[in-house]
PDB file of C-alpha atoms in Angstrom:
ATOM      1  CA  MET W 106      10.807   4.874 -11.883  1.00 47.00           C
ATOM      2  CA  SER W 107       9.842   6.915  -8.582  1.00 54.00           C
ATOM      3  CA  ASP W 108      11.966   7.389  -5.688  1.00 63.00           C
ATOM      4  CA  PHE W 109       9.123   6.934  -3.421  1.00 75.00           C
ATOM      5  CA  ILE W 110       6.617   4.269  -2.461  1.00 88.00           C
ATOM      6  CA  LEU W 111       3.110   4.849  -1.265  1.00 92.00           C
ATOM      7  CA  LYS W 112       2.459   2.328   1.759  1.00 92.00           C
ATOM      8  CA  PHE W 113      -0.496   1.495   4.008  1.00 94.00           C
ATOM      9  CA  TRP W 114      -0.229  -0.146   7.327  1.00 93.00           C
ATOM     10  CA  PRO W 115      -2.117  -0.689  10.422  1.00 93.00           C
ATOM     11  CA  LYS W 116      -2.155   2.109  12.872  1.00 90.00           C
ATOM     12  CA  GLU W 117      -1.902  -0.190  15.905  1.00 88.00           C
ATOM     13  CA  THR W 118       0.601  -3.039  16.368  1.00 80.00           C
ATOM     14  CA  HIS W 119      -0.585  -6.582  16.023  1.00 77.00           C
ATOM     15  CA  THR W 120       0.673  -9.984  14.950  1.00 79.00           C
ATOM     16  CA  ASN W 121      -2.189 -11.535  12.892  1.00 90.00           C
ATOM     17  CA  ASP W 122      -1.008 -12.193   9.379  1.00 94.00           C
ATOM     18  CA  GLN W 123      -3.688 -10.822   7.182  1.00 96.00           C
ATOM     19  CA  THR W 124      -1.979 -11.023   3.886  1.00 96.00           C
ATOM     20  CA  GLU W 125      -3.843 -13.962   2.227  1.00 97.00           C
ATOM     21  CA  LEU W 126      -7.265 -11.868   3.212  1.00 97.00           C
ATOM     22  CA  LEU W 127      -5.919  -8.838   1.789  1.00 98.00           C
ATOM     23  CA  LYS W 128      -4.815 -10.358  -1.420  1.00 98.00           C
ATOM     24  CA  SER W 129      -8.072 -12.461  -2.130  1.00 97.00           C
ATOM     25  CA  GLN W 130     -10.148  -9.570  -1.258  1.00 98.00           C
ATOM     26  CA  LEU W 131      -8.358  -6.889  -3.162  1.00 98.00           C
ATOM     27  CA  LYS W 132      -8.580  -9.123  -6.113  1.00 98.00           C
ATOM     28  CA  ILE W 133     -12.423  -9.856  -5.654  1.00 98.00           C
ATOM     29  CA  ASP W 134     -13.153  -6.257  -5.355  1.00 98.00           C
ATOM     30  CA  ASP W 135     -10.958  -5.420  -8.504  1.00 98.00           C
ATOM     31  CA  VAL W 136      -8.411  -3.288  -6.690  1.00 98.00           C
ATOM     32  CA  ILE W 137      -5.504  -5.528  -8.013  1.00 98.00           C
ATOM     33  CA  SER W 138      -5.585  -7.854 -11.160  1.00 97.00           C
ATOM     34  CA  GLU W 139      -3.072 -10.310 -12.531  1.00 96.00           C
ATOM     35  CA  GLU W 140       0.027 -11.468 -10.676  1.00 97.00           C
ATOM     36  CA  THR W 141       3.353 -10.068 -11.900  1.00 97.00           C
ATOM     37  CA  THR W 142       6.857  -9.335 -10.417  1.00 94.00           C
ATOM     38  CA  HIS W 143       8.317  -6.054  -9.377  1.00 94.00           C
ATOM     39  CA  TRP W 144      11.885  -5.582  -8.407  1.00 90.00           C
ATOM     40  CA  GLY W 145      12.164  -9.517  -8.192  1.00 92.00           C
ATOM     41  CA  LYS W 146       9.368  -9.721  -5.747  1.00 92.00           C
ATOM     42  CA  PRO W 147       5.651 -10.735  -6.120  1.00 95.00           C
ATOM     43  CA  ALA W 148       3.329  -8.137  -6.941  1.00 97.00           C
ATOM     44  CA  PHE W 149      -0.048  -7.349  -8.911  1.00 98.00           C
ATOM     45  CA  LYS W 150      -1.098  -5.043 -11.510  1.00 98.00           C
ATOM     46  CA  ALA W 151      -3.573  -2.314 -10.718  1.00 97.00           C
ATOM     47  CA  GLY W 152      -7.278  -3.361 -10.874  1.00 97.00           C
ATOM     48  CA  GLY W 153     -10.008  -1.180 -12.158  1.00 94.00           C
ATOM     49  CA  LYS W 154     -11.055   0.017  -8.682  1.00 97.00           C
ATOM     50  CA  LEU W 155      -7.722   1.112  -7.461  1.00 97.00           C
ATOM     51  CA  GLY W 156      -7.869   4.486  -9.182  1.00 96.00           C
ATOM     52  CA  GLU W 157     -11.217   5.271  -7.341  1.00 96.00           C
ATOM     53  CA  LEU W 158      -9.662   4.565  -4.020  1.00 97.00           C
ATOM     54  CA  ILE W 159      -6.647   6.639  -4.607  1.00 96.00           C
ATOM     55  CA  GLY W 160      -8.260   9.429  -6.498  1.00 94.00           C
ATOM     56  CA  ILE W 161      -6.611   9.048  -9.748  1.00 94.00           C
ATOM     57  CA  ASP W 162      -8.690   8.581 -13.110  1.00 91.00           C
ATOM     58  CA  ASN W 163      -5.670   8.607 -15.488  1.00 93.00           C
ATOM     59  CA  GLN W 164      -5.648   4.975 -16.847  1.00 93.00           C
ATOM     60  CA  MET W 165      -2.222   5.384 -18.376  1.00 94.00           C
ATOM     61  CA  TYR W 166      -0.850   6.372 -14.979  1.00 94.00           C
ATOM     62  CA  LEU W 167      -2.860   3.553 -13.269  1.00 95.00           C
ATOM     63  CA  SER W 168      -1.385   0.977 -15.777  1.00 94.00           C
ATOM     64  CA  GLN W 169       2.141   1.582 -14.653  1.00 94.00           C
ATOM     65  CA  LEU W 170       1.359   1.062 -10.773  1.00 96.00           C
ATOM     66  CA  LYS W 171       2.320  -2.286  -9.174  1.00 96.00           C
ATOM     67  CA  VAL W 172       0.800  -3.297  -5.861  1.00 97.00           C
ATOM     68  CA  GLN W 173       2.523  -5.534  -3.303  1.00 96.00           C
ATOM     69  CA  VAL W 174       1.047  -7.088  -0.178  1.00 97.00           C
ATOM     70  CA  GLU W 175       3.719  -7.854   2.414  1.00 94.00           C
ATOM     71  CA  LYS W 176       3.373  -9.952   5.596  1.00 93.00           C
ATOM     72  CA  GLU W 177       6.065  -7.520   7.081  1.00 87.00           C
ATOM     73  CA  GLY W 178       7.125  -4.248   5.561  1.00 81.00           C
ATOM     74  CA  TYR W 179      10.051  -2.409   6.848  1.00 72.00           C
ATOM     75  CA  GLY W 180      10.124   1.248   6.622  1.00 69.00           C
ATOM     76  CA  VAL W 181      10.831   4.740   7.909  1.00 67.00           C
ATOM     77  CA  GLU W 182       8.379   6.921   9.854  1.00 64.00           C
ATOM     78  CA  ARG W 183       8.840  10.318  11.007  1.00 62.00           C
ATOM     79  CA  GLY W 184       8.942  10.444  14.968  1.00 57.00           C
ATOM     80  CA  GLU W 185       8.948  13.389  17.240  1.00 61.00           C
ATOM     81  CA  GLU W 186      12.611  14.223  16.983  1.00 63.00           C
ATOM     82  CA  ASP W 187      13.848  12.062  14.092  1.00 59.00           C
ATOM     83  CA  PHE W 188      12.964   9.214  11.691  1.00 62.00           C
ATOM     84  CA  GLU W 189      12.478   5.825  13.132  1.00 61.00           C
ATOM     85  CA  TYR W 190      13.030   2.443  11.392  1.00 61.00           C
ATOM     86  CA  ILE W 191       9.933   0.339  11.964  1.00 68.00           C
ATOM     87  CA  ASN W 192       8.553  -2.973  11.020  1.00 75.00           C
ATOM     88  CA  ARG W 193       4.913  -3.202  10.316  1.00 85.00           C
ATOM     89  CA  PRO W 194       2.652  -6.199   9.588  1.00 91.00           C
ATOM     90  CA  ASN W 195       0.234  -6.623   6.712  1.00 95.00           C
ATOM     91  CA  VAL W 196       1.557  -3.725   4.418  1.00 94.00           C
ATOM     92  CA  VAL W 197       0.040  -2.740   1.093  1.00 96.00           C
ATOM     93  CA  ALA W 198       2.478  -0.894  -1.059  1.00 95.00           C
ATOM     94  CA  ILE W 199       1.913   0.938  -4.281  1.00 95.00           C
ATOM     95  CA  GLN W 200       4.813   1.149  -6.552  1.00 93.00           C
ATOM     96  CA  ASN W 201       5.830   3.240  -9.406  1.00 91.00           C
ATOM     97  CA  GLY W 202       3.762   6.255  -8.176  1.00 85.00           C
ATOM     98  CA  ASP W 203       5.575   9.600  -8.590  1.00 78.00           C
ATOM     99  CA  GLY W 204       3.758  11.763  -6.004  1.00 73.00           C
ATOM    100  CA  GLU W 205       0.804  12.370  -8.142  1.00 80.00           C
ATOM    101  CA  ILE W 206      -1.328  10.411  -5.673  1.00 90.00           C
ATOM    102  CA  GLU W 207      -2.487  12.814  -2.992  1.00 88.00           C
ATOM    103  CA  ASN W 208      -5.776  11.602  -1.823  1.00 91.00           C
ATOM    104  CA  TRP W 209      -5.770   8.225  -0.304  1.00 95.00           C
ATOM    105  CA  ALA W 210      -8.290   8.581   2.518  1.00 96.00           C
ATOM    106  CA  LYS W 211     -10.782   6.024   0.749  1.00 97.00           C
ATOM    107  CA  PHE W 212      -8.189   3.465   0.479  1.00 98.00           C
ATOM    108  CA  GLU W 213      -7.354   3.714   4.202  1.00 97.00           C
ATOM    109  CA  GLU W 214     -10.998   3.468   4.982  1.00 98.00           C
ATOM    110  CA  TYR W 215     -11.258   0.313   2.567  1.00 98.00           C
ATOM    111  CA  LEU W 216      -8.316  -1.314   4.268  1.00 98.00           C
ATOM    112  CA  SER W 217      -9.653  -0.651   7.694  1.00 97.00           C
ATOM    113  CA  LYS W 218     -13.141  -2.076   6.875  1.00 97.00           C
ATOM    114  CA  LEU W 219     -11.638  -5.042   5.096  1.00 96.00           C
ATOM    115  CA  THR W 220      -9.229  -6.010   8.064  1.00 95.00           C
ATOM    116  CA  GLY W 221     -10.845  -4.552  11.107  1.00 95.00           C
ATOM    117  CA  LYS W 222      -7.693  -2.755  11.799  1.00 95.00           C
ATOM    118  CA  ARG W 223      -7.373   0.993  11.375  1.00 96.00           C
ATOM    119  CA  TYR W 224      -4.987   1.789   8.395  1.00 96.00           C
ATOM    120  CA  LYS W 225      -2.886   4.745   7.508  1.00 93.00           C
ATOM    121  CA  GLY W 226      -0.830   5.532   4.501  1.00 92.00           C
ATOM    122  CA  GLY W 227       2.067   7.630   3.589  1.00 88.00           C
ATOM    123  CA  TRP W 228       4.966   7.995   1.131  1.00 87.00           C
ATOM    124  CA  GLU W 229       8.366   6.543   1.983  1.00 81.00           C
ATOM    125  CA  LEU W 230      11.598   7.248   0.255  1.00 72.00           C
ATOM    126  CA  LEU W 231      13.391   4.409  -1.411  1.00 66.00           C
TER     127      LEU W 231
END
């Protein structure tokens, strides 16, 4: 199990709940597949297209990933002087990664196009 979570969230603050849009389109586009649970919360197994969007082609690695779509995702972001604890809407979290994922620009672009909001991603410590 990893000590980090790769999370994606809108760059600008907004209050529109887009979780159902995210879940349905991620499923349609085969980014996520069947529903499961991860750490007692609803999640999805990785779909076939996820690897293309995060730059990973190792199917064994991808099969271990879990994706959660959260209406509100709390986290820590590095500020100018210190870390800031923030609450973000419409977060997509990729669980069980171990730092091997290094290029997720395509996934940011995909989420931005899907939602109409500019997305950014980053690793967070558990």
